[in-house]
Coordinates of C-alpha atoms and ligand atoms in Angstrom, one line a residue:
X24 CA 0.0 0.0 0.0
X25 CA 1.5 3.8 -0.8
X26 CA 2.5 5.4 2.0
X27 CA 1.1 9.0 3.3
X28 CA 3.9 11.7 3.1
X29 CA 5.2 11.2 6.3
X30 CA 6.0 8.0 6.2
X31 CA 8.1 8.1 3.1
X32 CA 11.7 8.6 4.0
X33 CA 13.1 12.1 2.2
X34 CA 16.9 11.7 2.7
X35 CA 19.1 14.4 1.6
X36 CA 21.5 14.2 -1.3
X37 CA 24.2 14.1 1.6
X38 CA 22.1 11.5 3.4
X39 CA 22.1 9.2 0.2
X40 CA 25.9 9.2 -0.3
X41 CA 26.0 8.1 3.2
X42 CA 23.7 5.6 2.9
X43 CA 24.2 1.7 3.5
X44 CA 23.0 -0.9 1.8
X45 CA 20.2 -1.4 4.0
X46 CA 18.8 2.4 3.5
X47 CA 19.4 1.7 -0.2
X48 CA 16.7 -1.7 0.5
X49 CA 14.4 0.7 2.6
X50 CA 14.2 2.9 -0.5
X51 CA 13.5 0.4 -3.1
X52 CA 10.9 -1.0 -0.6
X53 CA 9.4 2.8 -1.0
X54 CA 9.7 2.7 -4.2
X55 CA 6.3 3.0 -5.3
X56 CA 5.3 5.3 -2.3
X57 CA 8.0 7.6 -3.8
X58 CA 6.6 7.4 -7.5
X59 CA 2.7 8.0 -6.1
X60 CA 4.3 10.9 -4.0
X61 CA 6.1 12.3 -7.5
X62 CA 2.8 11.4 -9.4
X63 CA 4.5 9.3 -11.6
X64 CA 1.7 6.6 -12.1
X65 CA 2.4 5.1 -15.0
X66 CA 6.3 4.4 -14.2
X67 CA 4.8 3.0 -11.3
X68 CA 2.5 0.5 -13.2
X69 CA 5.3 -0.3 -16.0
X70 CA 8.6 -0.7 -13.6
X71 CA 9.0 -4.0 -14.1
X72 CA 8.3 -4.2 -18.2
X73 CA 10.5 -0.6 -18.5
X74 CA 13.5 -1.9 -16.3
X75 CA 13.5 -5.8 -17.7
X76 CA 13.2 -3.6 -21.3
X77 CA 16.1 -1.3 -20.5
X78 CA 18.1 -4.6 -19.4
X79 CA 17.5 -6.4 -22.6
X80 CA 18.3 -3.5 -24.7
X81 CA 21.8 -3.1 -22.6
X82 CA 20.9 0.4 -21.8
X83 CA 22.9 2.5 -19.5
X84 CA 21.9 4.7 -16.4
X85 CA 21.1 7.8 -18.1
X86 CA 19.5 6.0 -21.4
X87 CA 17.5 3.9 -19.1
X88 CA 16.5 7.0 -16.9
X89 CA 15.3 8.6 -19.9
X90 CA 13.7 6.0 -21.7
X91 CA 11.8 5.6 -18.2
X92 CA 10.9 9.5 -18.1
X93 CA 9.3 8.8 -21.9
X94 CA 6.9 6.5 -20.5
X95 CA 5.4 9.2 -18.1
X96 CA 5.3 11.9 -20.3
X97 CA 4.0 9.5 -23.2
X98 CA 1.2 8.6 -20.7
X99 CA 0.7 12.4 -19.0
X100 CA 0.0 13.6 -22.8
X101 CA -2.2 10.5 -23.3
X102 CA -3.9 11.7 -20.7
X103 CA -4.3 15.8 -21.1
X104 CA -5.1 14.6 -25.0
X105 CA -8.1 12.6 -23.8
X106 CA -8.8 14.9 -21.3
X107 CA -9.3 18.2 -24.0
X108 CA -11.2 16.1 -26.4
X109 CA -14.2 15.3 -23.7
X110 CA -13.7 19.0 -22.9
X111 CA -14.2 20.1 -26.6
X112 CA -17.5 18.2 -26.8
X113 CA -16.9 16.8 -30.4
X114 CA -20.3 15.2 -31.6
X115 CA -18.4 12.3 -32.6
X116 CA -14.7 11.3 -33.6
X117 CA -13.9 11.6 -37.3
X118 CA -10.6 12.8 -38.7
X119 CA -8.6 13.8 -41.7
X120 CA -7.3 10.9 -42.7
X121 CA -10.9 9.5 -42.6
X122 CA -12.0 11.7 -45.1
X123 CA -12.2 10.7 -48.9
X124 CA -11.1 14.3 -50.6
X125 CA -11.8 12.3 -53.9
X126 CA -15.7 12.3 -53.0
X127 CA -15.2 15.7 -52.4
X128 CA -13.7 17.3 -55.5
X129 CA -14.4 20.6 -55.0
X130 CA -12.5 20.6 -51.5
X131 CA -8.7 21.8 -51.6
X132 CA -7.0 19.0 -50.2
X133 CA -3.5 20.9 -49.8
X134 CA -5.7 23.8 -48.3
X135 CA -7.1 21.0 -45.6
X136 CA -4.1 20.3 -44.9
X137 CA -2.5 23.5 -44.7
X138 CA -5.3 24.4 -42.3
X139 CA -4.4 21.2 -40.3
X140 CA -1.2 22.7 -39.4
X141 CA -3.4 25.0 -37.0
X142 CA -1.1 28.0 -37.7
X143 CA -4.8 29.8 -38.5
X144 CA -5.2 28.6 -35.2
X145 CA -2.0 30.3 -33.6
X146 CA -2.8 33.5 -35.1
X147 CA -6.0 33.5 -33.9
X148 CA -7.8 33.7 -37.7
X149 CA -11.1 32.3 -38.4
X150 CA -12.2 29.6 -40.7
X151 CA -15.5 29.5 -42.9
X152 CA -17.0 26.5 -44.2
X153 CA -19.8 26.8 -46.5
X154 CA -21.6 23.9 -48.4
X155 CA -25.0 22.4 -48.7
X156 CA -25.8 19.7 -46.1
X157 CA -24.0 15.9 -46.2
X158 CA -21.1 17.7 -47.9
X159 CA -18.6 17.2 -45.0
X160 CA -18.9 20.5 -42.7
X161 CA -18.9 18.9 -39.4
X162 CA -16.2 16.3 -39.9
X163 CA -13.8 19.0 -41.1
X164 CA -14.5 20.8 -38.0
X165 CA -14.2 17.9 -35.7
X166 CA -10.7 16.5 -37.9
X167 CA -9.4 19.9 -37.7
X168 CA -10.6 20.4 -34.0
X169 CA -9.1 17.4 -33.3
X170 CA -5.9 18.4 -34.8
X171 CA -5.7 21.7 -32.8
X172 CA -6.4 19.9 -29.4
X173 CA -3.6 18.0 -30.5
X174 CA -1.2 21.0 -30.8
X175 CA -2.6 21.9 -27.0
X176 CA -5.2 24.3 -28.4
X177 CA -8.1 24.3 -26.1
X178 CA -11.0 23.7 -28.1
X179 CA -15.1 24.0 -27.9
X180 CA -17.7 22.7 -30.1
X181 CA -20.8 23.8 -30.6
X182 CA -23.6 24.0 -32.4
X183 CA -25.2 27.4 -33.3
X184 CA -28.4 26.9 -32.1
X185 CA -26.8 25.1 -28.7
X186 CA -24.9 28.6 -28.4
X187 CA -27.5 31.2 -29.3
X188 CA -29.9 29.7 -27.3
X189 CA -27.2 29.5 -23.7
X190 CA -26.7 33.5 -24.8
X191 CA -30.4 34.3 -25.0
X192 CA -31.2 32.5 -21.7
X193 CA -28.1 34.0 -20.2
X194 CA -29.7 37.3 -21.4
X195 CA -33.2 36.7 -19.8
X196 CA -31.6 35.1 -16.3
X197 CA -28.6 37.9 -16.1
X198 CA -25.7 35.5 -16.7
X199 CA -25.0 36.6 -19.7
X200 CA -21.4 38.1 -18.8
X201 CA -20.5 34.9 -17.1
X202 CA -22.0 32.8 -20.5
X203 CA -20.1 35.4 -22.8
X204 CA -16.8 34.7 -21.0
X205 CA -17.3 31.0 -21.1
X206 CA -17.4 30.8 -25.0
X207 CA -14.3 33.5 -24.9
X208 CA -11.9 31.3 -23.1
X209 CA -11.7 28.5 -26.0
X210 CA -8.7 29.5 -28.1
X211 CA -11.0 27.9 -31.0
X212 CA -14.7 27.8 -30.4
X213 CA -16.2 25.7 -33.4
X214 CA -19.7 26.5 -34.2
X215 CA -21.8 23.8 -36.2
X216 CA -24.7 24.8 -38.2
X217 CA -25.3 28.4 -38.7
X218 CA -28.1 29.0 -40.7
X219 CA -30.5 25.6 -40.4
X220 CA -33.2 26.8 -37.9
X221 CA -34.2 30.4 -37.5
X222 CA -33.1 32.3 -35.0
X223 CA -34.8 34.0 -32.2
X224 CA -35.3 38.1 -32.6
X225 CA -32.3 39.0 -30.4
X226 CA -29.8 36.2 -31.2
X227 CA -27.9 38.5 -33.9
X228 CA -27.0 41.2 -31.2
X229 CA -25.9 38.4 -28.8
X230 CA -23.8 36.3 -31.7
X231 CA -22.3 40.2 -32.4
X232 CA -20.9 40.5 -28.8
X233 CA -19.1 36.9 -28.9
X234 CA -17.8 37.4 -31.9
X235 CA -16.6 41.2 -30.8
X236 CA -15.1 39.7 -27.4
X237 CA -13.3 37.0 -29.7
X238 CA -12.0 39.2 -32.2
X239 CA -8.3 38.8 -32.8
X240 CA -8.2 36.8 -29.6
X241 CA -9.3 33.5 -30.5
X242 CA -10.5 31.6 -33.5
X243 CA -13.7 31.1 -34.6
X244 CA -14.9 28.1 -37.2
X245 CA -18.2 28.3 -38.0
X246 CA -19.8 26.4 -40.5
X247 CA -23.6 27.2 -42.4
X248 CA -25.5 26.0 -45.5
X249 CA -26.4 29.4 -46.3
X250 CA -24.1 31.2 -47.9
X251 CA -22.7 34.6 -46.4
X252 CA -25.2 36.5 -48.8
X253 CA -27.7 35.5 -46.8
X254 CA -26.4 35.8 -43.8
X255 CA -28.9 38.9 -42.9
X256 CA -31.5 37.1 -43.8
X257 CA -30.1 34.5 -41.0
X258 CA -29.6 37.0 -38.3
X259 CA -32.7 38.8 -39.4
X260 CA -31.0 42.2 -39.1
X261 CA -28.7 43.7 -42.2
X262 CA -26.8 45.7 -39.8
X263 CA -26.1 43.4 -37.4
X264 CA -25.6 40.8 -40.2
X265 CA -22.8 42.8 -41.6
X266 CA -21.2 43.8 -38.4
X267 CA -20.7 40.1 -37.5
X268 CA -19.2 39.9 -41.3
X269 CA -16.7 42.1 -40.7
X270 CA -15.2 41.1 -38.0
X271 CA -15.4 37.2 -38.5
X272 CA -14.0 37.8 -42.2
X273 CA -11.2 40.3 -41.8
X274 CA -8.7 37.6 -41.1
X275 CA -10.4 34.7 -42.2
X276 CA -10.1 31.0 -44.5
X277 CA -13.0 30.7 -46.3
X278 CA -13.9 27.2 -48.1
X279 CA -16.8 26.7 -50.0
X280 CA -17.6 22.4 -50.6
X281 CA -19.8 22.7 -53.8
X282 CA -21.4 19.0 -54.7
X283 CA -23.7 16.3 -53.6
X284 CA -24.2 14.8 -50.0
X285 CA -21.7 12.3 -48.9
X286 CA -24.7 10.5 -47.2
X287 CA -27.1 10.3 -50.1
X288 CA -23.8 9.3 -52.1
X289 CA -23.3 6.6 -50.0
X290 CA -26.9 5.6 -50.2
X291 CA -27.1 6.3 -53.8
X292 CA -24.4 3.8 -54.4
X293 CA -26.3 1.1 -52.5
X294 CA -29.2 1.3 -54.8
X295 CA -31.3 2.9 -51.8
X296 CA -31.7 6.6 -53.6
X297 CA -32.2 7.8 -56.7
X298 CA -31.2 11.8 -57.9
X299 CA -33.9 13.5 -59.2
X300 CA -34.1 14.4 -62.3
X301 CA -31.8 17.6 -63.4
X302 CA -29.2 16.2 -60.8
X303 CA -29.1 16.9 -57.2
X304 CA -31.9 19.1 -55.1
X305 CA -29.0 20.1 -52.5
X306 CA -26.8 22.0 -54.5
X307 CA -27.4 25.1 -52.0
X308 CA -24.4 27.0 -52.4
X309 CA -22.9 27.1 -55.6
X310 CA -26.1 25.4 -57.0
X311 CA -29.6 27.0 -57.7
X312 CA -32.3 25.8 -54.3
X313 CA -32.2 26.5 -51.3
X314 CA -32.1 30.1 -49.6
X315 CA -34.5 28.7 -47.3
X316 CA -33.7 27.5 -43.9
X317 CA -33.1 23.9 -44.9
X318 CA -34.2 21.2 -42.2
X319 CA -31.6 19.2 -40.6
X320 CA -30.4 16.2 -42.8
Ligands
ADP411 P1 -22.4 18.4 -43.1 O1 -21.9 18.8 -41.8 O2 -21.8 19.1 -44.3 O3 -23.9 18.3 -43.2 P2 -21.2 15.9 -42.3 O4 -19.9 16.3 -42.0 O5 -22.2 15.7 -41.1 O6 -21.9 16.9 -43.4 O7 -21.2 14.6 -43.2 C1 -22.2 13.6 -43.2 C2 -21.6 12.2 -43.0 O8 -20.9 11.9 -44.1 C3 -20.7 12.2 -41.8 O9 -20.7 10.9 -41.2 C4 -19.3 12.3 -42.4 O10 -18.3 11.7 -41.7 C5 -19.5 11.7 -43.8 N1 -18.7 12.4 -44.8 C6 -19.0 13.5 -45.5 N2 -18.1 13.8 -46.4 C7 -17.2 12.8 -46.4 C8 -16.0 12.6 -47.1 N3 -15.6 13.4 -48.1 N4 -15.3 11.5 -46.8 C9 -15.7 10.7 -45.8 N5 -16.8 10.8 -45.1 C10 -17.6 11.9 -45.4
MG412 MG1 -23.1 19.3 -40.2

């Protein structure tokens, strides 16, 4: 069993030159006591794997040392990795290497992965993603939110409506300061889904004051199926509208997926679903229908 912090011996450096065999047993016998007290946990579970490795492998003192420090911080980083992912509330897990750029021709793949290098991120620039629904919105927000967590970003998802409606409620309960600096802290705050559902009266002022308190702080990627056009019609105000505009686009990415749904695709291909005729009735942006808010697909 570990033992509390009083029990474990703490001998000096001048104490462990000193010492005699039998301190040097009493510390090995502590051993694991010592490691809890450090809160090195997982050189505590893998000693005996890491030293019979470091034997086998003829390493000496300092090599082994380090190759036993590796284990910890492999594991602490495991750890805070898992950790920010819960934290970013990802609707699911999906990443770039999971994603078939072929299917998508109109999608940049060198941009994707330029973009994956987060250094938008590091700046603190936003990223726009426009396309009709089932083109790949949210799984390039999630892969490339993944990818920032990764690089120690901290990193929110959420959807527009999830956020709008926090703010409005914030508004009517007077927490509103406290729900504005929650959705500031993020260094990217991902939000899914602009433009589906229409908004309540005052959500365009609200969205206005995030995206003010965020400006060149932290990133914003927002995705919509209604291109930025229409974005007044979205917010239901023209001034508002173009406020928000200016200050999410002035240094911004902007990539616009043009083509069919990868879900009816998928279905398409199994014989479930036809196209109509004259081709797809989701072209959206870059196609002809629809300005109108579009239910969920
Ligand atoms: P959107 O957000 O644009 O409506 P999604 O990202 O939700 O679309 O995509 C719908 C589904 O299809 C998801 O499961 C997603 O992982 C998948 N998908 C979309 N595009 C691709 C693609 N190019 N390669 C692989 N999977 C894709
Ligand atoms: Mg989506």
């Amino acid at each position: 069993m570990a033992r509390t912090r009083q029990q474990t011996p703490a001998p000096s450096s001048a104490g462990l030159a000193a010492a005699e065999p039998a301190d040097i047993q009493r510390l090995v016998e502590d051993l694991d006591g010592m490691l809890n007290r450090l809160r090195l946990g997982a050189i505590r579970e893998q000693l005996d794997g890491l030293l019979e490795e470091a034997a086998r492998r003829q390493l000496n003192l300092r090599e082994a040392l380090a190759w036993i420090c590796a284990a910890e911080v492999a594991s602490k980083e495991q750890r805070r990795l898992s950790m920010a992912m819960t934290i970013a509330h990802f609707p699911f897990v999906r990443t770039l290497e999971g994603f078939e750029f072929e299917a998508q021709p109109s999608i940049d793949p060198g941009k994707i992965r330029d973009l994956a290098t987060c250094r938008w991120v590091a700046n603190g620039d936003n990223l726009v993603l426009l396309g009709p629904p089932g083109v790949g919105k949210t799984h390039l927000e999630v892969a490339l939110g993944r990818e920032a967590v990764a690089r120690g970003y901290t990193v929110q998802f959420t959807t527009a409506m999830e956020l709008l409606g926090s703010l409005v409620k914030g508004q009517q309960q007077g927490t509103l300061e406290a729900r504005l600096s929650q959705y500031s802290k993020p260094k990217l705050l991902i939000i899914d889904e602009l433009g589906y559902l229409p908004l309540e009266p005052q959500a365009g002022h609200l969205f206005f004051q995030l995206i003010s308190r965020r400006y060149e702080q932290g990133s914003v990627l927002i995705s919509s199926n209604r291109p930025v056009e229409e974005w007044d019609e979205v917010f239901g105000d023209q001034v508002v509208a173009a406020a928000i505009l200016d200050r999410l686009m002035h240094h911004s990415h902007v990539v616009t997926i043009r083509g069919d749904s990868y879900r009816l695709r998928e279905k398409r291909r199994a014989g479930l679903f036809r196209p109509p005729a004259g081709g797809s009735s989701l072209a959206g942006i870059g196609g002809v229908p629809p300005p109108t808010p579009a239910k969920k697909v």
